[in-house]
PDB file of C-alpha atoms in Angstrom:
ATOM      1  CA  MET A  41     127.248  84.748 100.992  1.00  0.00           C
ATOM      2  CA  THR A  42     123.809  85.338  99.296  1.00  0.00           C
ATOM      3  CA  ASN A  43     123.794  87.338  96.112  1.00  0.00           C
ATOM      4  CA  PRO A  44     122.500  90.875  96.847  1.00  0.00           C
ATOM      5  CA  ARG A  45     120.235  90.827  94.164  1.00  0.00           C
ATOM      6  CA  HIS A  46     118.291  88.063  95.739  1.00  0.00           C
ATOM      7  CA  ALA A  47     117.474  90.126  98.803  1.00  0.00           C
ATOM      8  CA  PRO A  48     114.342  91.689  97.802  1.00  0.00           C
ATOM      9  CA  LEU A  49     112.811  88.251  96.922  1.00  0.00           C
ATOM     10  CA  LEU A  50     113.897  86.798 100.168  1.00  0.00           C
ATOM     11  CA  LEU A  51     112.350  89.709 102.080  1.00  0.00           C
ATOM     12  CA  ALA A  52     109.278  89.691 100.031  1.00  0.00           C
ATOM     13  CA  ALA A  53     108.742  86.139 100.640  1.00  0.00           C
ATOM     14  CA  THR A  54     109.357  86.352 104.425  1.00  0.00           C
ATOM     15  CA  LEU A  55     106.888  89.310 104.516  1.00  0.00           C
ATOM     16  CA  ALA A  56     104.313  87.112 102.711  1.00  0.00           C
ATOM     17  CA  LEU A  57     104.797  84.141 104.949  1.00  0.00           C
ATOM     18  CA  SER A  58     104.460  86.195 108.005  1.00  0.00           C
ATOM     19  CA  ALA A  59     101.237  88.064 106.768  1.00  0.00           C
ATOM     20  CA  GLY A  60      99.828  84.517 105.726  1.00  0.00           C
ATOM     21  CA  LEU A  61      99.924  83.498 109.480  1.00  0.00           C
ATOM     22  CA  ALA A  62      97.076  86.055 109.992  1.00  0.00           C
ATOM     23  CA  GLY A  63      95.451  84.880 106.957  1.00  0.00           C
ATOM     24  CA  GLN A  64      96.689  87.554 104.393  1.00  0.00           C
ATOM     25  CA  THR A  65      99.112  88.087 101.925  1.00  0.00           C
ATOM     26  CA  THR A  66     100.973  90.889 101.551  1.00  0.00           C
ATOM     27  CA  SER A  67     103.586  92.077  98.928  1.00  0.00           C
ATOM     28  CA  LEU A  68     105.894  94.836  98.584  1.00  0.00           C
ATOM     29  CA  ARG A  69     107.983  96.250  95.619  1.00  0.00           C
ATOM     30  CA  VAL A  70     111.286  97.018  96.582  1.00  0.00           C
ATOM     31  CA  ALA A  71     112.417 100.236  94.721  1.00  0.00           C
ATOM     32  CA  ALA A  72     115.891 100.930  93.684  1.00  0.00           C
ATOM     33  CA  ALA A  73     117.351 104.036  95.509  1.00  0.00           C
ATOM     34  CA  THR A  74     118.085 106.742  92.925  1.00  0.00           C
ATOM     35  CA  VAL A  75     120.167 108.791  95.795  1.00  0.00           C
ATOM     36  CA  PRO A  76     122.296 107.790  98.539  1.00  0.00           C
ATOM     37  CA  VAL A  77     120.501 106.203 101.584  1.00  0.00           C
ATOM     38  CA  ARG A  78     120.982 108.290 104.591  1.00  0.00           C
ATOM     39  CA  PHE A  79     121.478 106.654 108.039  1.00  0.00           C
ATOM     40  CA  ASP A  80     119.944 109.285 110.051  1.00  0.00           C
ATOM     41  CA  GLY A  81     117.073 107.723 111.949  1.00  0.00           C
ATOM     42  CA  ARG A  82     114.407 109.430 109.573  1.00  0.00           C
ATOM     43  CA  VAL A  83     112.574 107.862 106.641  1.00  0.00           C
ATOM     44  CA  ASP A  84     111.532 111.087 104.924  1.00  0.00           C
ATOM     45  CA  GLY A  85     114.539 111.615 102.841  1.00  0.00           C
ATOM     46  CA  PRO A  86     114.415 111.337  98.969  1.00  0.00           C
ATOM     47  CA  ALA A  87     115.860 107.713  98.853  1.00  0.00           C
ATOM     48  CA  TRP A  88     112.657 106.700 101.068  1.00  0.00           C
ATOM     49  CA  ALA A  89     110.257 108.793  98.986  1.00  0.00           C
ATOM     50  CA  VAL A  90     110.262 105.944  96.166  1.00  0.00           C
ATOM     51  CA  ALA A  91     109.720 103.104  98.681  1.00  0.00           C
ATOM     52  CA  ASP A  92     106.616 101.138  99.179  1.00  0.00           C
ATOM     53  CA  SER A  93     105.112 100.838 102.842  1.00  0.00           C
ATOM     54  CA  ILE A  94     103.451  98.189 104.520  1.00  0.00           C
ATOM     55  CA  THR A  95     101.049  99.563 107.104  1.00  0.00           C
ATOM     56  CA  ASP A  96      98.342  96.851 107.620  1.00  0.00           C
ATOM     57  CA  PHE A  97      99.723  94.705 110.226  1.00  0.00           C
ATOM     58  CA  ARG A  98      97.887  92.196 112.296  1.00  0.00           C
ATOM     59  CA  GLN A  99      98.618  91.091 115.870  1.00  0.00           C
ATOM     60  CA  ARG A 100      98.959  87.804 117.404  1.00  0.00           C
ATOM     61  CA  GLU A 101      98.488  88.608 120.876  1.00  0.00           C
ATOM     62  CA  PRO A 102      96.241  89.226 122.928  1.00  0.00           C
ATOM     63  CA  VAL A 103      93.880  88.642 119.864  1.00  0.00           C
ATOM     64  CA  GLU A 104      95.317  87.034 116.822  1.00  0.00           C
ATOM     65  CA  GLY A 105      94.215  88.614 113.470  1.00  0.00           C
ATOM     66  CA  VAL A 106      92.995  91.798 115.159  1.00  0.00           C
ATOM     67  CA  ALA A 107      94.530  95.113 113.695  1.00  0.00           C
ATOM     68  CA  ALA A 108      97.721  95.986 115.418  1.00  0.00           C
ATOM     69  CA  SER A 109      97.224  98.266 118.370  1.00  0.00           C
ATOM     70  CA  GLU A 110     100.307 100.161 117.702  1.00  0.00           C
ATOM     71  CA  ARG A 111     100.778 101.804 113.933  1.00  0.00           C
ATOM     72  CA  THR A 112     103.914  99.955 112.389  1.00  0.00           C
ATOM     73  CA  VAL A 113     105.220 101.127 109.101  1.00  0.00           C
ATOM     74  CA  VAL A 114     107.845  99.075 107.126  1.00  0.00           C
ATOM     75  CA  LYS A 115     109.635 100.606 104.157  1.00  0.00           C
ATOM     76  CA  VAL A 116     112.218  98.963 102.099  1.00  0.00           C
ATOM     77  CA  VAL A 117     114.694 100.356  99.364  1.00  0.00           C
ATOM     78  CA  ARG A 118     117.756  98.920  97.745  1.00  0.00           C
ATOM     79  CA  ASP A 119     121.038  99.931  96.020  1.00  0.00           C
ATOM     80  CA  VAL A 120     123.477  97.893  94.113  1.00  0.00           C
ATOM     81  CA  ALA A 121     125.044  97.105  97.431  1.00  0.00           C
ATOM     82  CA  ALA A 122     122.666  96.743 100.131  1.00  0.00           C
ATOM     83  CA  LEU A 123     118.947  96.126 101.054  1.00  0.00           C
ATOM     84  CA  TYR A 124     117.726  98.871 103.684  1.00  0.00           C
ATOM     85  CA  ILE A 125     114.532  98.271 105.874  1.00  0.00           C
ATOM     86  CA  ALA A 126     113.259 100.895 107.988  1.00  0.00           C
ATOM     87  CA  VAL A 127     110.594 100.102 110.622  1.00  0.00           C
ATOM     88  CA  ARG A 128     108.622 102.651 112.522  1.00  0.00           C
TER      89      ARG A 128
END
């Protein structure tokens, strides 16, 4: 099993590689949650307030590299036991 402390680094590398396919690099600071993360389908709670967001996505189809036709927001936060990823 992968050490949970390495998960933010793996995620950042994955996002950077994915963004690099469209000729861009993206980085994301994964903040530590200071309150419990709630699984309620919302990303407006206090744990998510400290999370950085990625919103500048590019699409691959129908035209590669063009701004995404639908707004997408990715937020990531962690605690000592897990990495939480929200995509809206």
